Amino acid sequence: MKILVLGLGLIGASIAKALKKNTNHYVLGWNRTKSVTEKALADGAIDETGKLDELLSQADITFINFYPDAIVPFVIENRDKFKKGSIVTDSCGIKSKICRTLEKENFDFSYIGAHPMAGREVSGYDASLATLFDNASFICTPTNAKKSETDTLVELAKEMGFKRTVVTTPEHHDEMIAFTSQIAHVLACSYVLSPLAPYHPGFSAGSYRDVSRVARINGEMWSELFISNKEPLIKEIDDLVLNLERFKEAIKEEDGKGLIELMSKANKIKEEIG
Amino acid sequence: MKILVLGLGLIGASIAKALKKNTNHYVLGWNRTKSVTEKALADGAIDETGKLDELLSQADITFINFYPDAIVPFVIENRDKFKKGSIVTDSCGIKSKICRTLEKENFDFSYIGAHPMAGREVSGYDASLATLFDNASFICTPTNAKKSETDTLVELAKEMGFKRTVVTTPEHHDEMIAFTSQIAHVLACSYVLSPLAPYHPGFSAGSYRDVSRVARINGEMWSELFISNKEPLIKEIDDLVLNLERFKEAIKEEDGKGLIELMSKANKIKEEIG
């Protein structure tokens, strides 16, 4: 197949590199900043580039790796340029808003939202890795796609090296991601906003390091993700605050038994599920 | 010097192993459960064991690695058994409650509270490592000790492989540790107590893994630490909840600019300080 990767930042370029490393598909690539496309070509991360229209018309599968709010307008605007019968997908961290909007359209191609579950606290082409997805999960959220098309995308993800694939609804994806990813970023940021954070060197170890890691964040992109997933994320913030208040209350009352109970529950989840 | 390590769990046995690996001091060891002491002796983690009274009377430096609430009673009870002129220290994660109580006593030895800043999400002798402190900070909080005694302890920490040593007040230690360690554990636990946590596999990646890691916790020990450091920890919980509410409000109002501002501040701290 000819596979087009649009946007060659951390995720897009890692997709291109994983395709080149682990599959025999022909990889077309395009990036708004031309120098990045040229670098990807020189590195062998993509086989070919060209004019956007010509690339869109050739690709059997197109991966769109743009900021969340740019995806729907791009697909609508270019609706007549994608190859007829092809699969168009994206790598964005929210799915309902995108997939439920696009499923209403009558396209000549099939739109299947996706979310390759990997990231790094650094971004851009230079941070991309052919191995980024090796232990990762590939989630896709087909709504009105045919089963055979979903199967094609899932098979490709397996070929690319993803460890696990999940097919679910956009809503279930967004609810789970609000917990596994978005609230983790919100809490890491909230944590390092403590007035004491700048003075941590000499007083910190692995707990600070790990809990604060994802506070190294691209605010422009994540603000779009957070706002696009408002209800599930607010629910997670509320649940988290509720649990923090439970700890606070038990500490205030010097309720050792209550604290042990809370921690035993938490510990049990980590021991049993990870 | 003859150095006695009391309590051969994760921290105590790692202290013993680091002493054996990196220094030429003679290491005495003792653990309440005798089979653990025997294992440490067989492993070469300690040079010698014996009756507690005899060990206490010989040691130039004694490291006490007990649960927080057990330290003060142990020192008071054995006050006449420690070697005259020796240094007695501990490895417990809170300092004010211990050091401010013990400084009121008139001992024949010098008590210097300490906190080797390293840990693992597993505990017990079998989890101990000679290298646990290699990149860690050794904090000590002398109150009425002589400078020469503090220097002896600090020098020993350097010999043992600690990367950094910090000498400060018990109160400053406790305030900083409430932020760098205790609240990190509280929030990791609060996070995995979300009703969605058991369903994370397939939907999670590095963010979930890192933010939740320290929810693997020994509740018995940490409840003592939390209650012993009530005020600073409650202040950190309040600050964290305040920041979470700021995120919530901005998400609710779809205030992209406000969200970007919050995340830029967090990102700046991570970029500049780590």
Coordinates of C-alpha atoms in Angstrom, one line a residue:
Chain A
M1 CA 0.0 0.0 0.0
K2 CA 0.9 3.6 -0.3
I3 CA 0.6 5.2 3.1
L4 CA 0.7 9.0 3.5
V5 CA 1.8 10.6 6.8
L6 CA 0.7 14.2 7.2
G7 CA 2.5 16.2 9.8
L8 CA 6.0 15.0 10.7
G9 CA 6.3 15.9 14.4
L10 CA 6.9 13.5 17.2
I11 CA 3.9 11.2 16.5
G12 CA 3.7 11.6 12.7
A13 CA 7.4 11.0 12.1
S14 CA 7.4 8.1 14.5
I15 CA 4.6 6.6 12.5
A16 CA 6.6 7.1 9.3
K17 CA 9.7 5.6 10.8
A18 CA 7.8 2.6 12.3
L19 CA 6.3 2.0 8.8
K20 CA 9.7 2.1 7.2
K21 CA 11.3 -0.1 9.8
N22 CA 8.7 -2.8 10.3
T23 CA 6.6 -3.0 7.0
N24 CA 7.2 -3.0 3.3
H25 CA 4.6 -0.3 2.5
Y26 CA 5.6 2.8 0.5
V27 CA 5.6 5.8 2.7
L28 CA 4.6 9.3 1.4
G29 CA 5.2 12.2 3.8
W30 CA 4.3 15.8 4.0
N31 CA 4.8 18.5 6.6
R32 CA 3.8 22.2 6.6
T33 CA 7.3 23.3 7.3
K34 CA 9.2 22.1 4.2
S35 CA 12.6 21.8 5.8
V36 CA 11.2 19.1 8.1
T37 CA 9.9 17.1 5.1
E38 CA 13.3 17.3 3.5
K39 CA 15.0 16.1 6.7
A40 CA 12.6 13.1 6.8
L41 CA 13.3 12.3 3.2
A42 CA 17.1 12.6 3.8
D43 CA 16.8 10.3 6.9
G44 CA 14.8 7.7 4.9
A45 CA 11.9 8.2 7.3
I46 CA 9.7 8.6 4.2
D47 CA 10.1 7.4 0.6
E48 CA 8.6 10.3 -1.2
T49 CA 7.0 13.8 -0.8
G50 CA 5.3 16.1 -3.3
K51 CA 2.4 18.4 -3.7
L52 CA -0.3 17.8 -1.0
D53 CA -3.1 17.3 -3.6
E54 CA -1.2 14.7 -5.5
L55 CA -0.2 12.9 -2.3
L56 CA -3.8 12.7 -1.1
S57 CA -5.0 11.3 -4.4
Q58 CA -2.5 8.4 -4.3
A59 CA -2.7 7.2 -0.7
D60 CA -4.5 4.0 0.3
I61 CA -4.2 5.1 4.0
T62 CA -3.7 8.7 5.2
F63 CA -2.5 9.4 8.8
I64 CA -3.3 12.9 9.8
N65 CA -1.1 14.2 12.6
F66 CA -2.3 17.7 13.2
Y67 CA -3.4 19.6 16.3
P68 CA -6.9 18.4 17.4
D69 CA -8.8 21.5 16.2
A70 CA -7.2 21.3 12.7
I71 CA -8.4 17.8 11.8
V72 CA -12.1 18.2 11.0
P73 CA -11.6 21.4 8.9
F74 CA -8.7 19.7 7.0
V75 CA -10.7 16.6 6.1
I76 CA -13.8 18.6 5.1
E77 CA -11.8 21.1 3.0
N78 CA -9.9 18.3 1.2
R79 CA -12.9 15.8 0.9
D80 CA -12.7 15.5 -2.8
K81 CA -8.9 15.1 -2.9
F82 CA -8.5 11.8 -0.9
K83 CA -8.3 8.6 -2.9
K84 CA -11.7 7.0 -3.5
G85 CA -12.1 4.0 -1.3
S86 CA -9.1 4.8 0.8
I87 CA -8.9 5.0 4.6
V88 CA -8.3 8.3 6.4
T89 CA -7.3 8.3 10.0
D90 CA -5.7 10.6 12.6
S91 CA -3.6 10.2 15.7
C92 CA -5.3 12.8 17.9
G93 CA -5.9 12.2 21.6
I94 CA -9.7 12.9 21.6
K95 CA -12.1 11.0 19.4
S96 CA -15.8 11.8 19.9
K97 CA -15.7 15.4 18.7
I98 CA -13.8 14.4 15.5
C99 CA -15.5 11.1 14.7
R100 CA -19.1 12.1 15.5
T101 CA -18.7 15.2 13.3
L102 CA -17.1 13.3 10.3
E103 CA -19.5 10.3 10.4
K104 CA -22.3 12.7 9.4
E105 CA -20.6 13.4 6.1
N106 CA -20.9 11.3 3.0
F107 CA -17.3 10.7 1.9
D108 CA -15.9 8.6 -0.9
F109 CA -13.3 7.3 1.6
S110 CA -13.7 5.8 5.0
Y111 CA -12.8 7.8 8.1
I112 CA -11.6 5.8 11.1
G113 CA -10.4 7.8 14.1
A114 CA -7.3 6.4 15.9
H115 CA -5.0 7.0 18.8
P116 CA -1.6 5.5 19.0
M117 CA -1.0 5.5 22.8
A118 CA 2.6 6.7 23.1
G119 CA 4.3 10.0 23.7
R120 CA 7.4 11.7 25.0
E121 CA 7.9 14.8 27.1
V122 CA 9.8 16.2 24.1
S123 CA 8.2 17.0 20.8
G124 CA 9.0 17.7 17.1
Y125 CA 10.6 15.6 14.3
D126 CA 13.9 15.3 16.1
A127 CA 12.2 13.6 19.0
S128 CA 10.6 10.9 16.8
L129 CA 11.6 7.2 17.1
A130 CA 11.0 4.2 15.0
T131 CA 10.5 2.3 18.2
L132 CA 8.0 4.7 19.9
F133 CA 5.1 2.3 19.5
D134 CA 6.8 -1.0 20.3
N135 CA 5.1 -1.5 23.7
A136 CA 2.1 0.7 23.0
S137 CA -1.6 0.3 22.4
F138 CA -3.3 1.3 19.1
I139 CA -6.8 2.4 19.8
C140 CA -9.2 2.9 16.9
T141 CA -12.8 4.1 17.0
P142 CA -14.6 3.3 13.7
T143 CA -18.1 4.5 13.7
N144 CA -19.6 3.9 10.2
A145 CA -16.5 2.2 8.7
K146 CA -16.9 -1.4 7.2
K147 CA -15.4 -4.1 9.3
S148 CA -12.9 -5.0 6.5
E149 CA -11.6 -1.4 6.6
T150 CA -11.2 -1.4 10.3
D151 CA -9.4 -4.8 10.0
T152 CA -7.0 -3.3 7.5
L153 CA -6.1 -0.5 9.8
V154 CA -5.7 -2.8 12.8
E155 CA -3.5 -5.2 10.8
L156 CA -1.3 -2.3 9.8
A157 CA -0.9 -1.2 13.4
K158 CA 0.2 -4.7 14.3
E159 CA 2.7 -4.7 11.4
M160 CA 4.0 -1.4 12.6
G161 CA 4.9 -3.0 16.0
F162 CA 2.1 -2.0 18.3
K163 CA 1.9 -4.5 21.1
R164 CA -1.9 -4.3 21.5
T165 CA -4.9 -3.0 19.5
V166 CA -8.2 -1.9 20.8
V167 CA -11.4 -1.2 18.8
T168 CA -14.0 0.8 20.7
T169 CA -16.4 3.7 20.5
P170 CA -15.2 7.3 20.5
E171 CA -17.0 7.9 23.7
H172 CA -15.4 5.0 25.6
H173 CA -12.0 6.1 24.3
D174 CA -12.5 9.6 25.5
E175 CA -13.7 8.6 28.9
M176 CA -10.8 6.2 29.4
I177 CA -8.2 8.7 28.1
A178 CA -9.6 11.4 30.4
F179 CA -8.4 9.1 33.2
T180 CA -5.2 7.4 31.8
S181 CA -3.7 10.5 30.1
Q182 CA -5.5 13.8 30.5
I183 CA -5.9 13.9 34.2
A184 CA -2.4 12.6 34.6
H185 CA -1.2 15.7 32.8
V186 CA -3.5 18.0 34.7
L187 CA -2.3 16.6 38.0
A188 CA 1.4 16.7 37.1
C189 CA 1.0 20.4 36.1
S190 CA -1.0 21.2 39.2
Y191 CA 1.7 19.5 41.3
V192 CA 4.6 21.5 40.0
L193 CA 2.6 24.7 40.4
S194 CA 3.1 24.4 44.2
P195 CA 5.2 27.3 45.5
L196 CA 7.8 24.8 46.8
A197 CA 8.5 23.2 43.4
P198 CA 11.4 25.5 42.4
Y199 CA 13.2 24.5 45.6
H200 CA 13.0 20.7 45.2
P201 CA 16.6 19.9 44.2
G202 CA 18.3 18.2 47.1
F203 CA 15.0 17.2 48.6
S204 CA 13.5 15.1 45.8
A205 CA 13.9 11.6 44.5
G206 CA 11.9 9.2 42.3
S207 CA 8.4 10.2 43.4
Y208 CA 8.9 13.8 42.4
R209 CA 10.6 12.8 39.2
D210 CA 7.9 10.4 38.1
V211 CA 4.8 12.2 39.2
S212 CA 6.0 15.5 37.7
R213 CA 7.4 14.2 34.4
V214 CA 4.5 14.9 32.2
A215 CA 4.3 18.5 33.4
R216 CA 6.8 19.0 30.6
I217 CA 3.9 19.7 28.3
N218 CA 2.9 21.4 25.0
G219 CA 0.2 23.7 26.4
E220 CA -1.1 24.8 23.0
M221 CA -2.0 21.2 22.0
W222 CA -3.2 20.0 25.3
S223 CA -5.5 22.9 25.9
E224 CA -7.3 21.9 22.7
L225 CA -7.5 18.3 23.9
F226 CA -8.8 19.2 27.4
I227 CA -11.5 21.5 26.0
S228 CA -12.6 18.9 23.5
N229 CA -13.0 16.4 26.2
K230 CA -14.6 18.7 28.8
E231 CA -17.2 16.4 30.5
P232 CA -15.2 13.3 31.0
L233 CA -12.1 15.3 32.1
I234 CA -14.1 17.4 34.6
K235 CA -15.5 14.2 36.0
E236 CA -12.0 12.9 36.6
I237 CA -10.9 16.1 38.2
D238 CA -13.9 15.9 40.5
D239 CA -13.1 12.3 41.4
L240 CA -9.5 13.1 42.1
V241 CA -10.3 16.1 44.3
L242 CA -12.8 14.0 46.2
N243 CA -10.1 11.4 46.9
L244 CA -7.6 14.0 47.9
E245 CA -10.1 15.4 50.3
R246 CA -10.6 12.0 51.8
F247 CA -6.8 11.8 52.5
K248 CA -6.9 15.3 53.9
E249 CA -9.8 14.6 56.2
A250 CA -8.1 11.4 57.5
I251 CA -4.8 13.2 58.1
K252 CA -6.5 16.0 59.9
E253 CA -8.4 13.6 62.1
E254 CA -5.2 11.5 62.6
D255 CA -7.2 8.6 61.4
G256 CA -4.5 6.0 60.8
K257 CA -7.0 3.2 60.1
G258 CA -8.8 5.3 57.5
L259 CA -5.5 6.2 55.8
I260 CA -4.3 2.6 55.7
E261 CA -7.6 1.6 54.2
L262 CA -7.3 4.2 51.4
M263 CA -3.7 3.2 50.6
S264 CA -4.5 -0.5 50.7
K265 CA -7.2 0.0 48.0
A266 CA -4.7 2.0 45.9
N267 CA -2.0 -0.5 46.5
K268 CA -4.3 -3.4 45.5
I269 CA -5.1 -1.9 42.2
K270 CA -1.4 -1.4 41.4
E271 CA -0.5 -4.9 42.5
E272 CA -3.3 -6.6 40.7
I273 CA -3.6 -4.5 37.5
G274 CA -0.5 -2.5 37.3
Chain B
M1 CA 34.5 3.0 62.5
K2 CA 32.1 0.4 63.7
I3 CA 28.7 1.2 62.2
L4 CA 25.5 -0.4 63.4
V5 CA 22.5 -0.8 61.1
L6 CA 19.3 -1.5 63.0
G7 CA 16.4 -2.8 60.9
L8 CA 17.4 -4.6 57.7
G9 CA 14.5 -3.8 55.4
L10 CA 14.7 -1.9 52.1
I11 CA 16.5 1.2 53.5
G12 CA 18.5 -0.4 56.3
A13 CA 19.9 -3.2 54.2
S14 CA 20.7 -0.8 51.4
I15 CA 22.6 1.3 53.9
A16 CA 24.5 -1.8 55.1
K17 CA 25.2 -2.9 51.5
A18 CA 26.4 0.6 50.5
L19 CA 28.7 0.7 53.5
K20 CA 30.2 -2.6 52.6
K21 CA 30.5 -1.8 48.9
N22 CA 31.9 1.8 49.2
T23 CA 33.6 2.1 52.5
N24 CA 36.0 0.2 54.7
H25 CA 34.0 0.6 57.9
Y26 CA 33.0 -2.5 60.0
V27 CA 29.3 -3.1 59.7
L28 CA 27.3 -4.5 62.5
G29 CA 23.7 -5.4 61.8
W30 CA 20.5 -6.3 63.6
N31 CA 16.9 -7.0 62.6
R32 CA 13.9 -8.0 64.8
T33 CA 13.2 -11.0 62.6
K34 CA 16.4 -13.1 63.1
S35 CA 16.2 -14.9 59.8
V36 CA 16.7 -11.6 58.0
T37 CA 19.8 -10.8 60.0
E38 CA 21.2 -14.3 59.1
K39 CA 20.5 -13.7 55.5
A40 CA 22.3 -10.4 55.6
L41 CA 25.2 -12.0 57.3
A42 CA 25.3 -14.8 54.7
D43 CA 25.1 -12.3 51.9
G44 CA 28.0 -10.2 53.3
A45 CA 25.7 -7.2 53.7
I46 CA 26.9 -7.0 57.3
D47 CA 30.1 -8.2 59.0
E48 CA 28.7 -9.2 62.3
T49 CA 25.6 -9.4 64.4
G50 CA 25.0 -10.2 68.1
K51 CA 22.9 -9.2 71.1
L52 CA 21.3 -5.8 70.7
D53 CA 22.8 -4.3 73.9
E54 CA 26.3 -5.4 72.9
L55 CA 26.0 -4.0 69.5
L56 CA 24.7 -0.6 70.7
S57 CA 27.6 -0.3 73.1
Q58 CA 30.2 -0.8 70.4
A59 CA 28.9 1.3 67.5
D60 CA 30.5 4.7 66.7
I61 CA 27.5 5.4 64.5
T62 CA 24.0 3.8 64.7
F63 CA 21.5 4.0 61.9
I64 CA 18.0 3.3 63.1
N65 CA 15.7 2.1 60.3
F66 CA 12.4 1.5 62.1
Y67 CA 8.8 2.8 61.4
P68 CA 8.4 6.5 62.3
D69 CA 6.5 6.0 65.5
A70 CA 9.0 3.4 66.9
I71 CA 12.1 5.6 66.8
V72 CA 11.7 8.0 69.7
P73 CA 10.6 5.2 72.2
F74 CA 13.5 3.1 71.1
V75 CA 16.1 5.8 71.6
I76 CA 14.7 6.8 75.0
E77 CA 14.4 3.2 76.2
N78 CA 18.0 2.4 75.2
R79 CA 19.5 5.8 76.1
D80 CA 22.1 4.2 78.5
K81 CA 23.1 1.5 76.0
F82 CA 24.5 3.6 73.1
K83 CA 28.2 4.1 73.1
K84 CA 29.2 7.3 74.9
G85 CA 30.2 10.0 72.4
S86 CA 28.8 8.1 69.5
I87 CA 26.4 9.4 66.8
V88 CA 22.9 8.0 66.6
T89 CA 20.8 8.7 63.5
D90 CA 17.7 7.4 61.7
S91 CA 16.4 7.2 58.1
C92 CA 12.8 8.2 58.7
G93 CA 10.9 10.4 56.3
I94 CA 9.8 13.0 58.9
K95 CA 12.2 14.9 61.1
S96 CA 10.6 17.6 63.3
K97 CA 8.6 15.3 65.5
I98 CA 11.6 13.1 66.2
C99 CA 14.4 15.6 66.4
R100 CA 12.5 18.2 68.4
T101 CA 11.6 15.5 71.0
L102 CA 15.0 14.0 71.3
E103 CA 16.9 17.3 71.5
K104 CA 15.3 18.0 74.8
E105 CA 17.0 14.9 76.3
N106 CA 20.5 15.0 77.8
F107 CA 22.2 12.1 76.1
D108 CA 25.8 10.8 76.3
F109 CA 25.6 10.5 72.5
S110 CA 24.6 12.9 69.8
Y111 CA 21.4 12.4 67.9
I112 CA 21.3 13.7 64.3
G113 CA 18.2 13.0 62.3
A114 CA 18.7 12.0 58.7
H115 CA 16.7 11.1 55.6
P116 CA 18.4 9.2 52.8
M117 CA 16.2 10.3 49.8
A118 CA 15.7 7.1 47.9
G119 CA 13.1 4.4 47.8
R120 CA 11.5 1.7 45.7
E121 CA 7.9 0.6 45.3
V122 CA 8.9 -2.7 46.7
S123 CA 10.1 -3.2 50.3
G124 CA 11.9 -5.6 52.6
Y125 CA 15.4 -7.0 52.7
D126 CA 15.2 -8.7 49.3
A127 CA 14.5 -5.4 47.6
S128 CA 17.6 -3.7 49.1
L129 CA 20.4 -2.6 46.8
A130 CA 24.0 -1.5 47.3
T131 CA 23.4 1.1 44.6
L132 CA 20.1 2.5 46.0
F133 CA 21.7 5.8 47.0
D134 CA 24.0 6.4 44.1
N135 CA 22.1 9.3 42.7
A136 CA 20.3 10.3 45.9
S137 CA 20.4 13.1 48.3
F138 CA 21.3 12.6 52.0
I139 CA 19.5 15.1 54.2
C140 CA 20.4 15.6 57.8
T141 CA 18.8 17.8 60.4
P142 CA 21.2 18.3 63.3
T143 CA 19.7 20.4 66.0
N144 CA 22.0 20.5 69.0
A145 CA 24.8 18.3 67.6
K146 CA 28.3 19.7 67.3
K147 CA 29.5 20.7 63.8
S148 CA 32.2 18.1 63.9
E149 CA 29.7 15.4 64.5
T150 CA 27.5 16.5 61.7
D151 CA 30.6 16.7 59.5
T152 CA 31.4 13.0 60.4
L153 CA 27.9 11.9 59.3
V154 CA 27.9 14.0 56.1
E155 CA 31.4 12.6 55.2
L156 CA 30.1 9.1 55.7
A157 CA 27.1 9.8 53.4
K158 CA 29.5 10.9 50.7
E159 CA 31.7 7.9 51.2
M160 CA 28.6 5.7 50.9
G161 CA 27.9 7.1 47.4
F162 CA 25.2 9.7 48.0
K163 CA 25.4 12.3 45.2
R164 CA 24.4 15.2 47.3
T165 CA 24.2 16.1 51.0
V166 CA 22.0 18.7 52.5
V167 CA 22.1 20.0 56.1
T168 CA 19.0 21.8 57.2
T169 CA 16.4 22.2 60.0
P170 CA 13.9 19.5 60.7
E171 CA 11.1 22.0 59.9
H172 CA 12.5 22.9 56.5
H173 CA 13.0 19.2 55.7
D174 CA 9.4 18.4 56.6
E175 CA 8.0 21.2 54.6
M176 CA 10.0 20.2 51.5
I177 CA 9.3 16.5 51.9
A178 CA 5.6 17.2 52.2
F179 CA 5.9 18.5 48.6
T180 CA 8.5 16.3 47.0
S181 CA 7.5 13.0 48.5
Q182 CA 4.4 12.8 50.7
I183 CA 1.9 14.7 48.4
A184 CA 3.3 12.7 45.4
H185 CA 2.2 9.5 47.2
V186 CA -1.1 11.0 48.2
L187 CA -1.9 12.0 44.7
A188 CA -0.7 8.8 43.1
C189 CA -3.1 6.9 45.5
S190 CA -5.9 9.4 44.9
Y191 CA -5.4 9.0 41.1
V192 CA -5.7 5.2 41.0
L193 CA -8.7 5.3 43.3
S194 CA -10.7 6.6 40.3
P195 CA -13.5 4.1 39.4
L196 CA -11.9 3.8 35.9
A197 CA -8.4 2.7 37.1
P198 CA -9.2 -1.1 36.9
Y199 CA -10.0 -0.7 33.2
H200 CA -6.8 1.1 32.1
P201 CA -5.0 -1.7 30.3
G202 CA -5.1 -1.0 26.5
F203 CA -5.8 2.6 27.2
S204 CA -2.7 3.7 29.1
A205 CA 0.8 4.6 28.4
G206 CA 3.7 6.3 30.1
S207 CA 1.7 9.0 31.8
Y208 CA -0.5 6.5 33.7
R209 CA 2.5 4.4 34.5
D210 CA 4.7 7.2 35.9
V211 CA 2.0 9.1 37.8
S212 CA 0.6 6.0 39.4
R213 CA 3.9 4.3 40.3
V214 CA 4.1 5.3 43.9
A215 CA 0.6 4.2 44.6
R216 CA 2.3 0.9 45.2
I217 CA 2.7 1.8 48.9
N218 CA 3.2 0.5 52.4
G219 CA 0.1 2.0 54.0
E220 CA 1.1 1.1 57.6
M221 CA 4.3 3.1 57.3
W222 CA 3.0 6.0 55.2
S223 CA 0.1 6.6 57.5
E224 CA 2.5 7.3 60.3
L225 CA 4.5 9.6 58.1
F226 CA 1.5 11.5 57.0
I227 CA 0.0 12.0 60.4
S228 CA 3.4 13.0 61.8
N229 CA 3.7 15.8 59.2
K230 CA 0.1 16.9 59.3
E231 CA 0.3 20.7 58.8
P232 CA 2.8 20.9 55.9
L233 CA 1.1 18.0 54.1
I234 CA -2.4 19.5 54.5
K235 CA -1.0 22.7 53.1
E236 CA 0.3 20.8 50.0
I237 CA -3.0 19.1 49.5
D238 CA -4.8 22.4 49.7
D239 CA -2.4 24.0 47.1
L240 CA -2.8 21.0 44.8
V241 CA -6.6 21.1 45.0
L242 CA -6.5 24.8 44.3
N243 CA -4.5 24.3 41.2
L244 CA -6.8 21.4 40.1
E245 CA -9.8 23.7 40.5
R246 CA -8.0 26.3 38.4
F247 CA -7.7 23.8 35.6
K248 CA -11.3 22.7 36.1
E249 CA -12.6 26.2 35.9
A250 CA -10.6 27.0 32.7
I251 CA -11.8 23.8 31.0
K252 CA -15.4 24.5 32.0
E253 CA -15.2 28.0 30.6
E254 CA -13.3 26.7 27.5
D255 CA -10.6 29.2 28.4
G256 CA -7.8 28.1 26.1
K257 CA -5.6 31.1 27.0
G258 CA -6.0 30.4 30.7
L259 CA -5.1 26.7 30.2
I260 CA -2.1 27.6 28.1
E261 CA -0.9 30.0 30.8
L262 CA -1.2 27.3 33.6
M263 CA 0.7 24.8 31.5
S264 CA 3.4 27.2 30.4
K265 CA 4.1 27.9 34.1
A266 CA 4.3 24.2 34.8
N267 CA 6.4 23.5 31.7
K268 CA 8.8 26.3 32.6
I269 CA 9.5 24.8 36.1
K270 CA 10.2 21.4 34.5
E271 CA 12.4 22.9 31.8
E272 CA 14.4 25.2 34.1
I273 CA 14.6 23.1 37.3
G274 CA 13.6 19.6 36.3

